[in-house]
């Protein structure tokens, strides 16, 4: 995908998917949760007492710290460094160490292009990215737990967004697992893994040693899940109740894991947040991209030592040149329907490491034995962030946008979307029209699950509108993350931090933990959440007054077909 900076509905990013932090995660405003405020003073104090914060992993002892009633271990290796001779090779276990390894700070993130969002004041204010050192020694994870005991608590493993190109397990404050661990009495794990060409360059044509090279980033995640299975009991977690959940690119990674035989049995529930629309590669597409990059680098078939010796900056520069030639430049006009047409580094549905869905070779299969939550936000990528004049859009500008989106059909489409909301502002209508394909992808993924005879599938539609920046960001892509993590107060620059946001966050996070604990997202202050069934696709609308709704947008989506 082209690396040029462009504006997409208010977010400034290299492209729709690789955009700075849209999938990567949020850096939210620091704050103090209600739970923390009610904490006894001794629990609020930070302790690094080795007697209380040392745990034994399969590779050796680690020392973390305790604060707010939660034990935290950060930057823990779950795999060996991936640079040098290990570059473009499957993940390997970390080398055991002697003594006690310090695990107080987040580890290195995968080398990547972070995009241009940090140069835009409103976007940087909202997300507040946690910048970090990048290095190929990036197979690290972070653990939050209420206690180092035999509690066998539900385990939630978070997969960050950023497409398959950028981001990390601590990219923004929203990913912090402290509140979710404490208020949910759960164990939370976040992780880093290889990205972009380091994680998804397909060298399978070089022979059996590289058969899985196009899916190394996903195999890293499988290695992390194996670490969880082997070690999480020490941290008070239940290895038989592991939930994988992720947003945007992280949601796509959940979809990929559900099609990977190597991941079966390492997780037991799953949730895909705004990730159903992501594109995957077929073997032919992946082989073409690899051939173009290798030709650009002047690397011949089998010259692995030469490829491993090149600095990452040189690899990325070559990849950027290739992308600029083969993909159309992104001019800021959002059309997520074109994402599958863009040739970029992504997991390869090769029928071996990742299985294809019967519906098509570019769609991952689903794990029918695992219950799943799927959903999206109301406004996704088309918001007023970085666009102070967004609400000034008039009818003529709306018609021009829709006519570009669906030439010759603007009147019919606007009429369909205006039917239920006749007083909506033109920009609100445009936002819903442009992002309706993401909602459609959620419905389509649920339909494929039904066709596969899968376990329960629950749908949500996050419609809560942030009051930040006069409400212009609306229910933007990533806004639901601090709610699932119970971080509404911590992430006030995203949510406003008010009581309404904190109440919804408490209910959503409790529902997520209930799902992780028993496989059913019920009994946590939200309406009963009915799963989909043939001819019945209800969604839990998440806003100030949550309700289970039917396909109230079916006619709107139908107008786009």
Coordinates of C-alpha atoms in Angstrom, one line a residue:
X1 CA 0.0 0.0 0.0
X2 CA 1.3 3.5 -0.8
X3 CA 3.1 5.2 2.0
X4 CA 2.0 8.7 1.1
X5 CA 0.2 10.8 3.7
X6 CA -3.4 11.5 3.0
X7 CA -6.5 12.5 4.8
X8 CA -9.3 10.0 5.2
X9 CA -12.5 11.4 6.7
X10 CA -10.5 13.5 9.1
X11 CA -7.7 11.0 10.0
X12 CA -4.4 11.7 8.5
X13 CA -2.7 8.4 7.6
X14 CA -0.5 6.8 5.0
X15 CA -3.5 4.9 3.8
X16 CA -6.8 3.7 5.1
X17 CA -5.5 0.6 6.7
X18 CA -2.0 1.6 7.7
X19 CA -3.2 4.9 9.1
X20 CA -1.4 6.1 12.2
X21 CA -3.1 4.3 15.0
X22 CA -6.6 3.8 13.5
X23 CA -6.1 0.1 13.8
X24 CA -3.1 0.5 16.0
X25 CA -4.8 1.5 19.2
X26 CA -5.4 4.5 21.2
X27 CA -3.3 6.6 23.4
X28 CA -5.7 8.0 25.8
X29 CA -5.6 10.8 28.3
X30 CA -4.3 9.8 31.7
X31 CA -7.0 9.6 34.4
X32 CA -8.1 7.8 37.5
X33 CA -10.8 5.2 37.4
X34 CA -13.6 5.2 39.9
X35 CA -12.3 1.8 41.1
X36 CA -8.8 3.2 41.6
X37 CA -10.2 6.2 43.5
X38 CA -12.0 3.8 45.9
X39 CA -8.8 1.8 46.5
X40 CA -7.3 1.5 50.0
X41 CA -4.2 3.7 50.2
X42 CA -1.8 0.8 50.7
X43 CA -3.1 -0.8 47.4
X44 CA -2.5 2.4 45.5
X45 CA 1.2 2.4 46.4
X46 CA 3.7 0.8 44.0
X47 CA 5.8 -2.1 45.1
X48 CA 8.7 -3.9 43.5
X49 CA 9.3 -6.2 46.5
X50 CA 10.7 -9.4 44.9
X51 CA 8.9 -11.6 47.4
X52 CA 5.6 -10.4 46.1
X53 CA 6.2 -9.7 42.4
X54 CA 8.4 -12.6 41.1
X55 CA 7.0 -15.3 38.9
X56 CA 8.6 -18.4 37.3
X57 CA 8.1 -18.8 33.6
X58 CA 9.3 -21.7 31.4
X59 CA 12.3 -19.6 30.5
X60 CA 13.2 -18.3 33.9
X61 CA 12.2 -16.0 36.8
X62 CA 10.8 -12.6 36.1
X63 CA 10.2 -9.7 38.5
X64 CA 7.4 -7.2 37.8
X65 CA 5.6 -4.7 40.1
X66 CA 2.3 -4.3 41.9
X67 CA 0.1 -1.3 42.1
X68 CA -3.6 -0.7 42.4
X69 CA -4.1 -4.3 43.5
X70 CA -2.8 -5.6 40.2
X71 CA 0.5 -7.4 39.5
X72 CA 2.1 -6.3 36.2
X73 CA 4.9 -7.9 34.1
X74 CA 6.0 -6.1 30.9
X75 CA 8.3 -6.8 28.0
X76 CA 8.4 -10.6 28.8
X77 CA 10.0 -12.5 25.9
X78 CA 7.8 -15.2 24.5
X79 CA 10.2 -15.8 21.5
X80 CA 13.8 -15.4 20.6
X81 CA 15.0 -12.2 18.7
X82 CA 13.9 -12.3 15.0
X83 CA 16.8 -10.4 13.5
X84 CA 19.9 -11.7 11.8
X85 CA 19.8 -15.4 11.0
X86 CA 16.3 -15.6 12.5
X87 CA 14.8 -13.0 10.1
X88 CA 12.1 -14.5 7.8
X89 CA 12.2 -17.7 9.9
X90 CA 9.5 -19.2 12.2
X91 CA 9.5 -18.0 15.8
X92 CA 11.8 -19.8 18.2
X93 CA 11.4 -20.1 22.0
X94 CA 13.4 -17.5 24.1
X95 CA 16.7 -18.7 25.4
X96 CA 16.4 -19.5 29.1
X97 CA 18.1 -17.0 31.5
X98 CA 19.7 -17.3 34.9
X99 CA 18.7 -15.3 37.9
X100 CA 15.7 -12.9 37.9
X101 CA 14.9 -11.0 34.7
X102 CA 13.4 -7.5 35.2
X103 CA 10.0 -7.1 33.6
X104 CA 9.1 -3.5 34.6
X105 CA 8.8 -1.8 31.2
X106 CA 7.3 -2.5 27.8
X107 CA 9.7 -4.2 25.4
X108 CA 10.7 -3.2 21.9
X109 CA 8.0 -3.0 19.2
X110 CA 8.3 -4.4 15.7
X111 CA 10.1 -2.1 13.2
X112 CA 7.4 -0.1 11.3
X113 CA 6.3 3.1 9.7
X114 CA 4.2 4.9 12.3
X115 CA 2.5 7.2 9.8
X116 CA 1.8 10.9 10.1
X117 CA -1.0 11.1 12.6
X118 CA 1.4 12.4 15.2
X119 CA 1.8 15.6 13.2
X120 CA -1.9 16.4 13.4
X121 CA -2.9 18.1 16.6
X122 CA -6.4 16.8 17.1
X123 CA -5.5 13.2 16.2
X124 CA -2.5 13.2 18.4
X125 CA -4.5 14.6 21.3
X126 CA -7.2 11.9 21.0
X127 CA -4.9 8.9 20.6
X128 CA -1.8 9.9 22.6
X129 CA 0.4 7.2 21.2
X130 CA 2.9 5.5 23.5
X131 CA 6.0 5.8 21.3
X132 CA 8.6 3.1 21.9
X133 CA 11.9 1.7 20.6
X134 CA 11.6 -0.6 17.6
X135 CA 13.8 -3.6 17.3
X136 CA 13.7 -7.1 15.8
X137 CA 13.8 -8.5 19.3
X138 CA 10.1 -7.7 19.5
X139 CA 8.4 -11.0 20.5
X140 CA 7.4 -9.6 23.9
X141 CA 4.2 -9.7 25.9
X142 CA 2.7 -8.0 29.0
X143 CA 0.6 -9.5 31.8
X144 CA -1.8 -7.9 34.3
X145 CA -3.2 -10.1 37.0
X146 CA -4.9 -9.6 40.4
X147 CA -2.8 -12.2 42.1
X148 CA 0.0 -14.8 41.6
X149 CA -2.1 -17.7 42.9
X150 CA -4.1 -20.7 41.7
X151 CA -7.2 -18.6 40.9
X152 CA -7.7 -20.0 37.4
X153 CA -9.2 -16.7 36.2
X154 CA -10.5 -16.1 32.7
X155 CA -7.6 -14.9 30.4
X156 CA -8.1 -12.2 27.8
X157 CA -5.4 -11.9 25.1
X158 CA -5.4 -8.6 23.1
X159 CA -4.3 -8.3 19.5
X160 CA -3.4 -4.8 18.5
X161 CA -4.5 -3.0 15.3
X162 CA -2.6 -1.1 12.7
X163 CA -3.5 -3.3 9.9
X164 CA -0.7 -5.9 9.5
X165 CA 1.8 -3.0 9.2
X166 CA 2.0 -1.0 12.4
X167 CA 1.1 -0.8 16.1
X168 CA 2.0 -2.6 19.3
X169 CA 0.5 -4.2 22.4
X170 CA 1.0 -0.9 24.3
X171 CA 0.4 1.5 21.4
X172 CA -2.0 3.7 23.4
X173 CA -3.3 4.0 27.0
X174 CA -6.5 2.3 26.0
X175 CA -4.6 -1.1 25.8
X176 CA -3.5 -0.9 29.5
X177 CA -4.9 -4.0 31.2
X178 CA -4.8 -2.8 34.8
X179 CA -8.5 -1.8 35.2
X180 CA -9.8 -4.8 33.3
X181 CA -7.7 -7.2 35.4
X182 CA -8.8 -5.5 38.7
X183 CA -12.5 -4.8 38.1
X184 CA -13.1 -8.0 36.1
X185 CA -10.9 -10.3 38.3
X186 CA -9.3 -11.5 35.0
X187 CA -5.8 -11.9 33.6
X188 CA -5.0 -9.6 30.6
X189 CA -2.2 -10.2 28.1
X190 CA -1.1 -7.9 25.3
X191 CA 1.7 -8.6 22.9
X192 CA 3.9 -7.5 20.0
X193 CA 4.7 -9.5 16.9
X194 CA 6.4 -9.1 13.5
X195 CA 4.6 -6.8 11.1
X196 CA 4.7 -5.6 7.5
X197 CA 7.3 -7.3 5.3
X198 CA 9.2 -8.7 8.3
X199 CA 6.1 -10.7 9.2
X200 CA 4.4 -11.4 5.9
X201 CA 7.0 -11.6 3.1
X202 CA 6.2 -14.8 1.2
X203 CA 9.4 -16.6 0.3
X204 CA 7.7 -20.0 0.0
X205 CA 9.1 -20.3 -3.6
X206 CA 12.5 -20.6 -2.1
X207 CA 11.8 -24.1 -0.8
X208 CA 10.3 -26.0 2.3
X209 CA 12.5 -24.0 4.8
X210 CA 10.4 -20.9 3.9
X211 CA 7.0 -22.6 3.4
X212 CA 5.4 -20.6 6.2
X213 CA 7.3 -17.3 5.7
X214 CA 4.2 -15.4 4.4
X215 CA 2.5 -16.0 7.8
X216 CA 5.3 -15.4 10.3
X217 CA 3.5 -12.6 12.0
X218 CA 0.5 -14.9 12.7
X219 CA 2.8 -17.7 13.8
X220 CA 4.4 -15.3 16.3
X221 CA 0.9 -14.9 17.8
X222 CA 0.4 -18.6 17.9
X223 CA 3.8 -18.8 19.8
X224 CA 2.5 -16.2 22.2
X225 CA -0.7 -18.3 22.8
X226 CA 1.5 -21.3 23.5
X227 CA 3.4 -19.3 26.0
X228 CA 0.0 -18.4 27.6
X229 CA -1.0 -22.1 27.7
X230 CA 2.3 -23.1 29.3
X231 CA 2.7 -20.2 31.8
X232 CA -0.5 -18.4 32.5
X233 CA -1.4 -20.7 35.4
X234 CA 1.5 -19.1 37.4
X235 CA -0.2 -15.8 37.0
X236 CA -3.6 -16.9 38.3
X237 CA -5.0 -17.6 34.9
X238 CA -7.0 -20.5 33.5
X239 CA -5.3 -21.9 30.3
X240 CA -8.6 -23.6 29.4
X241 CA -10.5 -20.2 29.3
X242 CA -8.5 -18.0 27.0
X243 CA -10.3 -15.3 24.9
X244 CA -8.6 -13.7 21.9
X245 CA -9.9 -10.3 21.0
X246 CA -8.6 -7.5 18.8
X247 CA -9.7 -4.3 17.0
X248 CA -9.3 -3.4 13.3
X249 CA -6.1 -5.1 12.1
X250 CA -6.2 -7.0 15.5
X251 CA -9.7 -8.2 14.7
X252 CA -8.4 -9.4 11.3
X253 CA -5.7 -11.3 13.2
X254 CA -8.5 -13.0 15.3
X255 CA -10.2 -14.0 12.1
X256 CA -6.9 -15.5 10.8
X257 CA -6.2 -17.4 14.0
X258 CA -9.7 -18.9 13.8
X259 CA -8.5 -20.4 10.4
X260 CA -5.2 -21.7 11.7
X261 CA -5.0 -25.4 12.7
X262 CA -1.9 -24.6 14.8
X263 CA -4.0 -22.3 17.0
X264 CA -6.7 -24.7 17.7
X265 CA -7.1 -25.5 21.4
X266 CA -5.0 -22.4 22.4
X267 CA -8.1 -20.2 22.8
X268 CA -11.7 -20.8 23.6
X269 CA -13.7 -17.6 22.8
X270 CA -13.0 -14.8 20.4
X271 CA -14.1 -11.2 19.6
X272 CA -13.6 -9.2 16.4
X273 CA -13.9 -5.4 16.8
X274 CA -14.1 -3.4 13.6
X275 CA -12.0 -6.0 11.8
X276 CA -14.3 -7.9 9.6
X277 CA -13.5 -5.8 6.5
X278 CA -9.7 -6.4 6.4
X279 CA -8.2 -8.0 3.3
X280 CA -6.0 -11.1 3.2
X281 CA -3.7 -12.4 0.4
X282 CA -4.1 -15.4 -1.8
X283 CA -0.9 -17.2 -2.7
X284 CA -0.8 -15.6 -6.1
X285 CA -1.1 -12.1 -4.8
X286 CA 1.5 -12.7 -2.1
X287 CA 3.9 -14.3 -4.6
X288 CA 3.6 -11.3 -6.9
X289 CA 4.3 -8.8 -4.1
X290 CA 7.3 -10.8 -3.0
X291 CA 8.7 -11.0 -6.5
X292 CA 8.4 -7.3 -7.0
X293 CA 10.2 -6.5 -3.7
X294 CA 13.0 -8.9 -4.3
X295 CA 13.5 -7.5 -7.8
X296 CA 13.6 -4.0 -6.4
X297 CA 16.2 -5.1 -3.8
X298 CA 18.3 -7.0 -6.4
X299 CA 18.0 -10.2 -4.3
X300 CA 18.0 -13.4 -6.2
X301 CA 16.2 -16.6 -5.4
X302 CA 17.5 -18.3 -2.2
X303 CA 19.8 -15.4 -1.3
X304 CA 18.6 -15.5 2.3
X305 CA 21.9 -14.3 3.9
X306 CA 21.8 -11.2 1.7
X307 CA 18.2 -10.5 2.6
X308 CA 18.8 -11.0 6.3
X309 CA 21.8 -8.6 6.2
X310 CA 19.9 -5.6 4.7
X311 CA 18.9 -2.9 7.2
X312 CA 15.2 -2.7 7.8
X313 CA 15.2 0.9 6.6
X314 CA 16.4 -0.3 3.2
X315 CA 13.8 -3.0 3.0
X316 CA 11.0 -0.6 3.9
X317 CA 12.2 2.0 1.4
X318 CA 12.1 -0.6 -1.4
X319 CA 8.7 -1.8 -0.3
X320 CA 7.4 1.8 -0.4
X321 CA 8.7 2.3 -3.9
X322 CA 7.0 -0.9 -5.1
X323 CA 3.7 0.1 -3.4
X324 CA 3.8 3.5 -5.0
X325 CA 4.1 1.9 -8.5
X326 CA 1.5 -0.8 -8.2
X327 CA -1.2 0.7 -5.9
X328 CA -3.3 3.9 -6.6
X329 CA -2.4 6.8 -4.3
X330 CA -4.8 7.4 -1.5
X331 CA -6.3 10.9 -1.9
X332 CA -8.3 10.9 1.3
X333 CA -11.6 9.6 -0.2
X334 CA -12.8 6.7 1.9
X335 CA -13.9 3.6 0.1
X336 CA -13.3 0.5 2.1
X337 CA -14.6 -1.7 -0.7
X338 CA -11.3 -1.1 -2.5
X339 CA -9.2 -2.5 0.3
X340 CA -9.1 -6.1 -1.2
X341 CA -7.8 -4.6 -4.4
X342 CA -4.7 -3.1 -2.7
X343 CA -1.6 -5.3 -2.8
X344 CA 0.1 -5.2 0.6
X345 CA 1.7 -7.4 3.2
X346 CA -0.9 -9.5 4.9
X347 CA -1.5 -13.1 6.0
X348 CA -1.6 -15.6 3.1
X349 CA -4.6 -17.9 3.0
X350 CA -2.5 -20.8 1.7
X351 CA -4.8 -23.7 2.6
X352 CA -2.1 -25.0 5.0
X353 CA -1.2 -22.5 7.6
X354 CA -4.4 -20.6 7.2
X355 CA -7.4 -22.3 5.8
X356 CA -9.9 -20.7 3.3
X357 CA -13.6 -20.3 3.8
X358 CA -15.8 -22.2 1.3
X359 CA -17.2 -18.8 0.4
X360 CA -14.0 -17.7 -1.3
X361 CA -10.2 -18.2 -1.4
X362 CA -9.5 -14.8 0.0
X363 CA -11.6 -15.3 3.1
X364 CA -10.3 -17.2 6.2
X365 CA -12.3 -20.1 7.5
X366 CA -13.9 -20.0 10.9
X367 CA -13.4 -22.1 14.0
X368 CA -16.9 -23.6 14.5
X369 CA -16.2 -24.7 18.0
X370 CA -15.6 -21.2 19.4
X371 CA -18.3 -18.6 20.3
X372 CA -17.6 -15.2 18.7
X373 CA -18.5 -11.6 19.2
X374 CA -18.3 -9.4 16.1
X375 CA -19.1 -5.7 15.7
X376 CA -18.2 -2.2 14.4
X377 CA -18.6 1.4 15.3
X378 CA -21.2 3.7 13.8
X379 CA -18.9 6.2 12.1
X380 CA -15.6 4.2 11.8
X381 CA -13.1 6.2 9.5
X382 CA -15.4 9.0 8.4
X383 CA -15.4 11.6 11.3
X384 CA -14.7 15.2 12.1
X385 CA -11.2 14.6 13.5
X386 CA -8.8 17.1 12.0
X387 CA -11.8 18.7 10.2
X388 CA -13.2 21.5 12.3
X389 CA -15.6 22.4 9.4
X390 CA -17.0 18.9 8.9
X391 CA -20.5 19.7 10.1
X392 CA -20.7 22.6 7.6
X393 CA -21.1 20.1 4.7
X394 CA -24.2 21.0 2.6
X395 CA -26.5 18.9 0.5
X396 CA -24.5 19.6 -2.7
X397 CA -21.3 18.4 -1.1
X398 CA -23.0 15.3 0.2
X399 CA -24.4 14.5 -3.2
X400 CA -21.0 14.9 -4.8
X401 CA -19.4 12.5 -2.3
X402 CA -22.1 9.9 -2.8
X403 CA -22.0 10.3 -6.6
X404 CA -18.3 9.5 -6.5
X405 CA -19.0 6.6 -4.2
X406 CA -21.8 5.2 -6.4
X407 CA -21.9 7.1 -9.7
X408 CA -25.4 7.8 -10.9
X409 CA -27.1 6.5 -7.7
X410 CA -26.7 9.4 -5.3
X411 CA -30.4 10.3 -5.0
X412 CA -31.5 6.8 -4.3
X413 CA -28.8 6.1 -1.7
X414 CA -29.3 9.4 0.1
X415 CA -33.0 8.8 0.2
X416 CA -32.5 5.3 1.7
X417 CA -30.2 6.6 4.4
X418 CA -32.3 9.7 5.2
X419 CA -35.5 7.6 5.7
X420 CA -34.8 6.7 9.3
X421 CA -33.1 9.9 10.2
X422 CA -34.7 12.7 8.2
X423 CA -33.1 15.5 10.3
X424 CA -29.5 14.1 10.1
X425 CA -26.8 16.5 9.0
X426 CA -25.3 15.9 5.6
X427 CA -22.0 14.9 7.1
X428 CA -23.7 12.3 9.4
X429 CA -25.4 10.8 6.3
X430 CA -22.1 10.7 4.4
X431 CA -20.4 9.1 7.4
X432 CA -23.0 6.3 7.6
X433 CA -23.0 5.7 3.8
X434 CA -19.2 5.5 3.5
X435 CA -18.8 3.2 6.4
X436 CA -21.9 0.9 5.7
X437 CA -19.6 -1.6 3.9
X438 CA -17.8 -2.2 7.2
X439 CA -21.1 -3.0 8.9
X440 CA -22.0 -5.2 5.9
X441 CA -18.8 -7.1 6.4
X442 CA -19.8 -7.8 10.0
X443 CA -23.2 -9.2 8.8
X444 CA -21.4 -11.2 6.1
X445 CA -19.0 -12.8 8.5
X446 CA -21.8 -13.8 10.8
X447 CA -23.6 -15.3 7.8
X448 CA -20.6 -17.4 6.9
X449 CA -20.4 -18.6 10.6
X450 CA -24.1 -19.7 10.3
X451 CA -23.3 -21.6 7.1
X452 CA -20.4 -23.4 8.9
X453 CA -22.7 -24.5 11.7
X454 CA -20.6 -22.6 14.2
X455 CA -21.1 -21.9 17.8
X456 CA -23.0 -18.7 19.0
X457 CA -22.2 -15.5 17.1
X458 CA -23.1 -12.2 18.8
X459 CA -23.2 -8.9 17.0
X460 CA -22.8 -5.4 18.3
X461 CA -22.9 -1.9 16.9
X462 CA -21.1 0.8 18.9
X463 CA -23.0 4.1 18.5
X464 CA -22.0 6.1 21.5
X465 CA -20.8 9.5 20.4
X466 CA -17.9 11.1 22.2
X467 CA -18.4 14.7 23.5
X468 CA -14.7 15.5 22.9
X469 CA -14.1 18.3 20.3
X470 CA -17.8 19.2 20.3
X471 CA -18.7 15.7 19.3
X472 CA -17.1 15.9 15.9
X473 CA -15.2 12.6 16.2
X474 CA -18.6 10.8 16.6
X475 CA -18.4 7.0 17.2
X476 CA -15.0 6.8 15.5
X477 CA -12.8 3.8 14.7
X478 CA -11.1 2.7 17.9
X479 CA -13.5 4.6 20.3
X480 CA -15.0 1.3 21.7
X481 CA -11.5 0.0 22.9
X482 CA -11.3 2.0 26.1
X483 CA -14.9 0.8 26.9
X484 CA -14.0 -2.9 26.6
X485 CA -10.9 -2.3 28.7
X486 CA -12.8 -0.3 31.4
X487 CA -10.5 2.6 30.6
X488 CA -13.0 5.4 29.9
X489 CA -11.5 7.6 32.6
X490 CA -7.9 6.8 31.7
X491 CA -8.7 7.7 28.1
X492 CA -10.6 10.9 28.7
X493 CA -9.1 12.4 25.5
X494 CA -11.1 9.8 23.6
X495 CA -14.2 9.5 25.8
X496 CA -14.5 12.7 27.7
X497 CA -14.1 10.7 30.9
X498 CA -17.6 11.6 32.2
X499 CA -20.0 9.4 34.2
X500 CA -22.0 8.3 31.2
X501 CA -18.8 7.0 29.5
X502 CA -17.6 5.3 32.7
X503 CA -21.0 3.6 33.2
X504 CA -21.0 2.2 29.7
X505 CA -17.4 1.1 30.1
X506 CA -18.2 -0.7 33.3
X507 CA -21.1 -2.6 31.6
X508 CA -19.2 -3.4 28.5
X509 CA -16.1 -4.6 30.3
X510 CA -18.1 -6.8 32.7
X511 CA -19.9 -8.3 29.7
X512 CA -16.6 -9.1 28.0
X513 CA -15.3 -10.8 31.2
X514 CA -18.6 -12.8 31.5
X515 CA -18.1 -14.0 27.9
X516 CA -14.4 -14.9 28.7
X517 CA -15.5 -16.7 31.8
X518 CA -18.4 -18.8 30.4
X519 CA -18.7 -18.2 26.7
X520 CA -22.0 -16.2 27.0
X521 CA -22.0 -12.4 27.1
X522 CA -24.8 -12.0 29.6
X523 CA -25.6 -10.8 33.1
X524 CA -23.5 -7.6 33.3
X525 CA -25.9 -4.7 33.1
X526 CA -26.6 -4.9 29.3
X527 CA -29.8 -6.2 27.7
X528 CA -29.9 -10.0 27.0
X529 CA -27.7 -10.5 24.0
X530 CA -29.3 -13.0 21.6
X531 CA -27.0 -14.7 19.0
X532 CA -27.7 -14.7 15.3
X533 CA -29.9 -17.3 13.8
X534 CA -31.0 -18.1 10.2
X535 CA -33.0 -15.0 9.1
X536 CA -32.3 -13.2 12.4
X537 CA -29.3 -10.9 12.8
X538 CA -29.8 -8.9 16.0
X539 CA -27.1 -6.5 17.2
X540 CA -26.5 -5.0 20.6
X541 CA -26.5 -1.3 20.1
X542 CA -24.0 0.2 22.5
X543 CA -24.8 3.7 23.5
X544 CA -26.2 5.6 26.5
X545 CA -29.2 3.4 26.4
X546 CA -28.1 0.0 25.1
X547 CA -30.7 -2.1 23.3
X548 CA -30.9 -5.2 21.2
X549 CA -32.0 -4.2 17.7
X550 CA -32.7 -6.0 14.5
X551 CA -31.3 -5.1 11.1
X552 CA -32.7 -1.6 11.2
X553 CA -30.1 -0.6 8.5
X554 CA -30.9 -3.4 6.1
X555 CA -32.6 -1.1 3.5
X556 CA -29.7 1.3 3.8
X557 CA -27.1 -1.3 3.1
X558 CA -29.2 -2.8 0.3
X559 CA -29.2 0.6 -1.5
X560 CA -25.5 0.3 -1.9
X561 CA -25.6 -3.1 -3.7

